[in-house]
Coordinates of C-alpha atoms and ligand atoms in Angstrom, one line a residue:
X1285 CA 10.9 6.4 0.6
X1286 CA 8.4 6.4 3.6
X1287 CA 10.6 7.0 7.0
X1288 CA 8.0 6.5 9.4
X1289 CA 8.3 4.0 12.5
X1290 CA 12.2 2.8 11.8
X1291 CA 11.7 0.8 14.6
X1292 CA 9.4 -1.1 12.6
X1293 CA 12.2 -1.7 10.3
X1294 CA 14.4 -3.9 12.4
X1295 CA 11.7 -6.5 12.8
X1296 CA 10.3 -8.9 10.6
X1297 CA 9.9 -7.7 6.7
X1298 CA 9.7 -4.6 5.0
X1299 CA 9.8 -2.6 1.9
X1300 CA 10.5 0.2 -0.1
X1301 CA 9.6 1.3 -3.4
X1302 CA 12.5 3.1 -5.1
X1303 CA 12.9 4.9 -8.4
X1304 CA 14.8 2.4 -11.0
X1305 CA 18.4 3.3 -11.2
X1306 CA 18.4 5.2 -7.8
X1307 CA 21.3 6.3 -6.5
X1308 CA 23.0 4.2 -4.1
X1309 CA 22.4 6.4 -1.2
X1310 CA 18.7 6.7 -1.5
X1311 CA 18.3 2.7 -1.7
X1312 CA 20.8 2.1 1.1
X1313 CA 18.3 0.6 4.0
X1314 CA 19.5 -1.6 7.1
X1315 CA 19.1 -5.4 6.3
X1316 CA 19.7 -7.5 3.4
X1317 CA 17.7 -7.7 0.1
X1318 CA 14.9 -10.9 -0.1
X1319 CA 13.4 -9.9 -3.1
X1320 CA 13.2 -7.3 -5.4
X1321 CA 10.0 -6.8 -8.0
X1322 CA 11.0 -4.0 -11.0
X1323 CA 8.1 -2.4 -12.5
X1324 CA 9.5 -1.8 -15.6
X1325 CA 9.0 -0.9 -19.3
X1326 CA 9.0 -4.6 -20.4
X1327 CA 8.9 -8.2 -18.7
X1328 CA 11.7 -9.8 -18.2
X1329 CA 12.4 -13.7 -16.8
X1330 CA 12.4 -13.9 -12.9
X1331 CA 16.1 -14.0 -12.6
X1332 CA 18.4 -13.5 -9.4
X1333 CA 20.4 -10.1 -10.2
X1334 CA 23.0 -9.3 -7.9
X1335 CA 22.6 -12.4 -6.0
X1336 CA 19.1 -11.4 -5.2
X1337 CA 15.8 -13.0 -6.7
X1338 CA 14.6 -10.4 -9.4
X1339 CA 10.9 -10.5 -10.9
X1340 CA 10.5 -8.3 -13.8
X1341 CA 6.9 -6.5 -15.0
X1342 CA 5.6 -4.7 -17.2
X1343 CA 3.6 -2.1 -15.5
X1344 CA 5.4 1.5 -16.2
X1345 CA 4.0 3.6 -19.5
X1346 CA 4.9 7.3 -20.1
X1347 CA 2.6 8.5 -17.7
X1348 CA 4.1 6.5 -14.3
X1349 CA 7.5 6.2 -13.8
X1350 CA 9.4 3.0 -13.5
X1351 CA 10.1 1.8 -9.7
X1352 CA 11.5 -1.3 -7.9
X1353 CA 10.3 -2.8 -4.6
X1354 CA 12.6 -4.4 -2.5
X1355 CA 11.7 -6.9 0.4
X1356 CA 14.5 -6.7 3.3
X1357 CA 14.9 -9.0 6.4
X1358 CA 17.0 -8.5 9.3
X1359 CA 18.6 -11.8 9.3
X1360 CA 21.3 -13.0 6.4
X1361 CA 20.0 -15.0 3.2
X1362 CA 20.2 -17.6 1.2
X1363 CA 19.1 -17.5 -2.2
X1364 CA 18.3 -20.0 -5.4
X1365 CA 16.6 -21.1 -8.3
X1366 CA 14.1 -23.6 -8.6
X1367 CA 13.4 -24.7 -12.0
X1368 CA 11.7 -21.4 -14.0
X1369 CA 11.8 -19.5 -10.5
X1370 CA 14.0 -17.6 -7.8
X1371 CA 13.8 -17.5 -4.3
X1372 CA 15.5 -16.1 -1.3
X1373 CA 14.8 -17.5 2.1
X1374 CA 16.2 -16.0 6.0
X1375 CA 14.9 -19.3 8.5
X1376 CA 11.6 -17.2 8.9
X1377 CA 10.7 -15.9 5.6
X1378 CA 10.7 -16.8 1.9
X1379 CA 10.4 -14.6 -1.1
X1380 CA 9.5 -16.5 -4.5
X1381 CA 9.0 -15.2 -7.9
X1382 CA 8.3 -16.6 -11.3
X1383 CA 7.4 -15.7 -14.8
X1384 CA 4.5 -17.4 -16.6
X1385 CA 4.8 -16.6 -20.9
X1386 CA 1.9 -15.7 -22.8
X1387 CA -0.4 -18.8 -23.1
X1388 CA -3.4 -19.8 -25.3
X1389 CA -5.2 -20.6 -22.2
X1390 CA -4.1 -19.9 -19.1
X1391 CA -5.9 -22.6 -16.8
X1392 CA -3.5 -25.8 -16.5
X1393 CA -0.1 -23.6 -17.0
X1394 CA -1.7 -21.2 -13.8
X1395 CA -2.5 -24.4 -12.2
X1396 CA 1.5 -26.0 -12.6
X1397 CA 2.5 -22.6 -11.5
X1398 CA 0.9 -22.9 -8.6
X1399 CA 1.4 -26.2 -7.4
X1400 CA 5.4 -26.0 -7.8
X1401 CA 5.2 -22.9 -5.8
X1402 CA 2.6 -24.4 -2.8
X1403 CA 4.8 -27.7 -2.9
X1404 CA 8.2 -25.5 -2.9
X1405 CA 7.2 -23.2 -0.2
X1406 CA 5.7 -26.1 2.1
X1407 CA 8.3 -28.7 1.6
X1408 CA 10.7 -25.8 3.2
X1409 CA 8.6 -25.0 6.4
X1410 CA 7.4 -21.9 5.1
X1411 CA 3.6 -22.8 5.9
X1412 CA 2.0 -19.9 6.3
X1413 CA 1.3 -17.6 3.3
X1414 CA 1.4 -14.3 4.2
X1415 CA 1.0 -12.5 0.2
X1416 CA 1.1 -13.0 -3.0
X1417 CA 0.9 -10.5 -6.3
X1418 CA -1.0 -11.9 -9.2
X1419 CA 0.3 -9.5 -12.6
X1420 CA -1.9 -10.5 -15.6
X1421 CA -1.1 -9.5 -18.8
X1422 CA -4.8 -8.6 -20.7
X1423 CA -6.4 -9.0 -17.1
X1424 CA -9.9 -8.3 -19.1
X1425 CA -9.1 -9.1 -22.7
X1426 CA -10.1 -12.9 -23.9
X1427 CA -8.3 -16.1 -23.8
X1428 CA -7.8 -18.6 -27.2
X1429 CA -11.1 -19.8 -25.9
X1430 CA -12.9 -16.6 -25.2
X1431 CA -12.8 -16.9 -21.8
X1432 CA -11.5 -13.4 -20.0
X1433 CA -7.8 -14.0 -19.1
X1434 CA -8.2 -13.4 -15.3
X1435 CA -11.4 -15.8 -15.1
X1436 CA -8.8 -18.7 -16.8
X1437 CA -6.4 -17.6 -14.0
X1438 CA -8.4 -17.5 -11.4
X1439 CA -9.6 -21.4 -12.5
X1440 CA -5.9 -22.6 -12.5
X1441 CA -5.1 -20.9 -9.0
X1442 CA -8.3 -22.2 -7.8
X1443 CA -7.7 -25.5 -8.5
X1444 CA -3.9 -25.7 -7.0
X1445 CA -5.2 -24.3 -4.4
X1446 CA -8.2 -27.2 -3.8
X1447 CA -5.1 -29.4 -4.5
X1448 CA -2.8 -28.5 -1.7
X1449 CA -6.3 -28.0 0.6
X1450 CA -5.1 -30.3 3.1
X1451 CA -2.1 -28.1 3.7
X1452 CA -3.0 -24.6 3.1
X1453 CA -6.6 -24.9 4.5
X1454 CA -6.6 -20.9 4.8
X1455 CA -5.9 -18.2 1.7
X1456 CA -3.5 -15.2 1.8
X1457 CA -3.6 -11.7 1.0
X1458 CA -3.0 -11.0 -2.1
X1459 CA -3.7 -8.9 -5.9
X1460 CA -4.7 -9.4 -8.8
X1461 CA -3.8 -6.8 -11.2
X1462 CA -3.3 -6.6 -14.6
X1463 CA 0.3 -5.4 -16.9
X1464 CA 0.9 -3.7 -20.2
X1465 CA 2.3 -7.5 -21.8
X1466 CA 1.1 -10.5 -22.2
X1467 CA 1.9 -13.5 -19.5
X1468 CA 1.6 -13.7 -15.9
X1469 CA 3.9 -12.4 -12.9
X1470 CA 3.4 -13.9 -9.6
X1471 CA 5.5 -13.6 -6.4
X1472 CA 4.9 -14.3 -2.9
X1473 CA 6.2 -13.5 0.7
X1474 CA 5.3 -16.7 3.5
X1475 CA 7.2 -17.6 6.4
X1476 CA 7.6 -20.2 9.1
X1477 CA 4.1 -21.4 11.1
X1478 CA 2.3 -19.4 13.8
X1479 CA 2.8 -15.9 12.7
X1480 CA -0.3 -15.2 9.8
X1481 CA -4.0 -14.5 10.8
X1482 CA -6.1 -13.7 7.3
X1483 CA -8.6 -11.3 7.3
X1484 CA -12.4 -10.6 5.6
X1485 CA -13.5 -7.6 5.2
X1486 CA -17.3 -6.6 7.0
X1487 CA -18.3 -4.4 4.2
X1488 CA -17.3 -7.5 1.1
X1489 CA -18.2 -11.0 0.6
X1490 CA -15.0 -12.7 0.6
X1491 CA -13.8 -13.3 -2.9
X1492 CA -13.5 -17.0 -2.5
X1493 CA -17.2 -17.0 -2.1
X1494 CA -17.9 -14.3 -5.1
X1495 CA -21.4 -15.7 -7.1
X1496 CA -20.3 -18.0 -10.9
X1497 CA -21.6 -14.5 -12.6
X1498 CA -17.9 -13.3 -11.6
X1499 CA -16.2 -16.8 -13.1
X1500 CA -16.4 -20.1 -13.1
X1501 CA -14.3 -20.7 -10.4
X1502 CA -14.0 -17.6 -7.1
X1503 CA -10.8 -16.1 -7.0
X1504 CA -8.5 -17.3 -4.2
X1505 CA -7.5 -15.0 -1.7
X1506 CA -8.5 -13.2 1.8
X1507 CA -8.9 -9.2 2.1
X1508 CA -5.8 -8.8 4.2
X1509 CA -2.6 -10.8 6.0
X1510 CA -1.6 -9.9 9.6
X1511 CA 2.0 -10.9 10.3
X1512 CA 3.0 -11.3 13.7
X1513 CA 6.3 -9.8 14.7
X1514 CA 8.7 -12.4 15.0
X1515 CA 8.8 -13.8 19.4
X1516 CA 5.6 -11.1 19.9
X1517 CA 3.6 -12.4 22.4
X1518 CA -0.1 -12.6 22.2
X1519 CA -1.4 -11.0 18.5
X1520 CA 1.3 -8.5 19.7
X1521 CA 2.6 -6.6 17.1
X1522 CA 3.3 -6.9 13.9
X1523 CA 2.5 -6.1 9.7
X1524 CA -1.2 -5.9 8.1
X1525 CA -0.7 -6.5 4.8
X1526 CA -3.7 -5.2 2.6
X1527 CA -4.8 -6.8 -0.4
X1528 CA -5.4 -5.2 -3.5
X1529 CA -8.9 -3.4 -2.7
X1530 CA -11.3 -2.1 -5.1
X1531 CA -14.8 -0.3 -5.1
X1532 CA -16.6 -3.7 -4.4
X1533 CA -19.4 -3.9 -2.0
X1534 CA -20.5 -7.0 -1.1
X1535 CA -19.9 -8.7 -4.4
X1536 CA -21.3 -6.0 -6.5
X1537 CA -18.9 -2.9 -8.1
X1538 CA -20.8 0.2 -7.1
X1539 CA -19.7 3.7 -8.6
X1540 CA -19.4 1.9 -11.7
X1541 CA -17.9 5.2 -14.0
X1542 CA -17.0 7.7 -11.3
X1543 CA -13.3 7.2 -10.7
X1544 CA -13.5 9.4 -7.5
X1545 CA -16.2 8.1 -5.9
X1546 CA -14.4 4.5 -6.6
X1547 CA -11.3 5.8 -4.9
X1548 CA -13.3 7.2 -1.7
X1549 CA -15.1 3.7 -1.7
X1550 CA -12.1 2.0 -1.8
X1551 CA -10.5 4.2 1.1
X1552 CA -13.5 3.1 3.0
X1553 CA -13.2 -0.2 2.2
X1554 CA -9.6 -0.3 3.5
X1555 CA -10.8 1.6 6.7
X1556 CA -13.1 -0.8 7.3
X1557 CA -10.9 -3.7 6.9
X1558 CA -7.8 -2.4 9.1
X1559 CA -10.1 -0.9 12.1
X1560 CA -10.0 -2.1 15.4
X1561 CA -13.2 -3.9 15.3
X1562 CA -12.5 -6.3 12.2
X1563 CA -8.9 -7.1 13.9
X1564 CA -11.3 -7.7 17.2
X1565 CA -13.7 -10.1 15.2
X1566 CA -10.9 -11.9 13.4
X1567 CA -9.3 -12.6 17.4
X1568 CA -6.8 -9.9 17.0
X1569 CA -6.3 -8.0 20.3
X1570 CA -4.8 -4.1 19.8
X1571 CA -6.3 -1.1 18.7
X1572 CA -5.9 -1.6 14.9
X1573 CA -5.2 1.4 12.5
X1574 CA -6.9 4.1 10.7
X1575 CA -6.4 4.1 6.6
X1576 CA -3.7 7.1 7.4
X1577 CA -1.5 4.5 8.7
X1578 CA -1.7 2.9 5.6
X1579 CA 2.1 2.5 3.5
X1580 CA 4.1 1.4 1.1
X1581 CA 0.5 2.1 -1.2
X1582 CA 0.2 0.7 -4.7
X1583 CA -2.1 2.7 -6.4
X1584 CA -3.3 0.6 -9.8
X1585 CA -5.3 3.4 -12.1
X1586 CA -7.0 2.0 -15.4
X1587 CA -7.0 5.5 -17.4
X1588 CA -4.8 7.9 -17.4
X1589 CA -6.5 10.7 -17.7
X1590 CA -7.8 9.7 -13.9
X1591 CA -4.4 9.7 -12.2
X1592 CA -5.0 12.9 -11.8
X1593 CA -7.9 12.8 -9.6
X1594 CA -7.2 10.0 -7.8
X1595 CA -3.7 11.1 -7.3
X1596 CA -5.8 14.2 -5.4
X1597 CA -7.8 11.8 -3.2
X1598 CA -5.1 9.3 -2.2
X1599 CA -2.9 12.4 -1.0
X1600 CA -5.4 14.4 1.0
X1601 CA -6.7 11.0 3.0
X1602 CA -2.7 9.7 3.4
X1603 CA -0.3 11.9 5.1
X1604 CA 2.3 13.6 3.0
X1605 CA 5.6 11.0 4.2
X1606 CA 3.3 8.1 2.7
X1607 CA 5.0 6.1 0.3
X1608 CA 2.7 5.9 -2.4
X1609 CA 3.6 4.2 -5.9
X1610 CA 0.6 4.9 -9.3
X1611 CA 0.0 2.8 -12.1
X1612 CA -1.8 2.9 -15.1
X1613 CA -2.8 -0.5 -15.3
X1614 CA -6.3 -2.4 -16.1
X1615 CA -8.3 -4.0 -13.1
X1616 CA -9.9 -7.7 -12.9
X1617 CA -13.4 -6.2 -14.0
X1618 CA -13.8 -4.0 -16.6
X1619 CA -16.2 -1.5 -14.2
X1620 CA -13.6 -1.2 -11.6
X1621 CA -11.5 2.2 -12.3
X1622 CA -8.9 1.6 -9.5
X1623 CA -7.5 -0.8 -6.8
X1624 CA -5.5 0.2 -3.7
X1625 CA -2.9 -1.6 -1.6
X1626 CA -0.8 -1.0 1.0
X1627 CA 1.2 -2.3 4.5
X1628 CA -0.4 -0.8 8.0
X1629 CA 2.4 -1.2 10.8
Ligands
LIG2700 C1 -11.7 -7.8 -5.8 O1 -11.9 -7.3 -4.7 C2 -10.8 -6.9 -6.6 O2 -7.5 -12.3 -7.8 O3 -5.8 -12.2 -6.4 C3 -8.1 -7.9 -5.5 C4 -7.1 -8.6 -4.9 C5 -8.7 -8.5 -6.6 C6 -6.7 -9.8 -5.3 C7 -6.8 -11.7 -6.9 C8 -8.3 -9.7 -7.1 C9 -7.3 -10.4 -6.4 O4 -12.2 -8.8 -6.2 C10 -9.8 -7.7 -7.4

């Protein structure tokens, strides 16, 4: 559990990623629980567990082990259920999560998915998406059709998106990742309008304009999600939340089959992304971060045998109190060996 900046902790959001079944001591943190996401040894239903909303995946195999993130706020919560998914919500933010089953195709049952949760989250005030976690069972592996399960995801999201357009003009942070069972995971954090500026990245097309060669229809998201600390003034300060972020430059993959050149391409990328000068160019005053103040760091590694070696890179670029999470878990393209995400504060 990362201690760095506490002070950081008493505004806003935040997170920690805990060992399942933790002792009681180690989880205790100031706040109360928004949401919790196990990465588990099976899915389960999104379910609230202790009050709290609970979304279940299946993204731990003998070689990671099994650990829970939990979402606190400073302020008290109210939580629910809203037909197949939980929520938790403070006044300022909302944390919803909801299970998708395996489907034949994934398109129209991505799409209802998607809508409930835009219309949900809007029809509460909570207007500005700040991220969202896409976990796709077979990420790569074909549909009933033939179609490669995240391209029939990405059509479905795609289109709820184009749906609510007039509302949520502007895409989130987010990642698309995939999980060792069939069916879809997806969970978002958004909170109350004025607070979320979304972010491209210099050195990437942004996936919303990605070429048809990647899918029929671009996947839906922005590079990264600042969150402004709650009464800042000016861009004052705040969260950068960093989407999942792979070896891609421009829209191409480059180092296709050398996992640690991917993993040093993807630490640039994140550089890039979360330096002064893109926060600048997206209107964000400050001085921005360096990758070292990157945290709370999800490390997604297709083949095991590379945890290793990106396990080497990821700790010699991060400092040593970083809390960093691995898992061994396929990416949206089959050529990409590893995606990184993260919180700067
Ligand atoms: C990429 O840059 C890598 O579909 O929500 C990263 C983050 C990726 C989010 C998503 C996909 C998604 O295209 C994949």
């Amino acid at each position: 559990m990362s201690n760095r900046q506490p002070e950081a902790r008493l505004q806003g959001l935040w997170s920690d990623l805990v060992p399942v079944g933790a002792p009681e001591g180690l989880v205790a943190s100031r706040g109360t629980v928004l949401g919790r996401i196990r990465f588990t040894d099976a899915p389960a239903e999104a379910t609230l567990d202790d009050a709290t909303p609970l979304l279940t995946t299946h993204m731990a195999n003998e070689h990671v082990r099994p650990v829970e993130e939990i979402w606190r706020t400073a302020l008290p919560v109210r939580t629910g259920v809203a037909g197949d998914a939980v929520f938790a919500e403070d006044g300022e933010h909302v944390f919803y999560a909801v299970r998708l089953g395996p489907q034949p195709v994934y398109r129209s049952p991505v799409r209802e998915l998607y809508e409930n949760a835009l219309r949900f989250t809007w029809e509460r005030g909570y207007t500005d998406l700040v991220r969202m976690w896409n976990l796709i069972g077979g990420i790569t592996s074909p549909n009933a059709d033939g179609l490669e399960i995240y391209r029939d995801f990405c059509i479905g999201r795609a289109e709820a998106f184009a749906a609510f357009a007039d509302r949520f003009p502007q895409l989130p942070a987010a990642t698309g990742i995939g999980t060792l069972s069939p069916g879809v995971d997806v969970c978002f954090l958004a909170t109350k309008p004025g607070r979320a500026v979304h972010l491209e990245n210099p050195r990437q097309t942004p996936a919303y304009k990605y070429p048809s060669q990647y899918g029929p229809k671009s996947p839906s998201f922005a590079r990264a999600t600042f969150l402004k600390d709650v009464g800042a003034p000016g861009s004052g300060t705040g969260s950068l939340f960093v989407s999942g972020t792979a070896s891609i430059l421009g829209d191409d993959t480059v180092h296709v089959d050398n996992v640690a050149l991917q993993t040093e391409e993807t630490l640039r990328n994140i550089e890039a992304l979360v330096g002064g000068d893109n926060l600048r160019a997206h209107g964000l005053d400050g001085a921005g971060y360096d990758v070292k103040d990157l945290d709370q760091v999800k490390v997604y590694v297709r083949d095991a045998e590379h945890l290793p070696v990106v396990r080497n890179i990821c700790e010699s670029t991060l400092p040593a109190d970083t809390d960093i999470s691995y898992f061994n878990v396929a990416v949206c393209r089959p050529d990409l060996l590893v995606e990184i995400e993260g919180v700067c504060r």
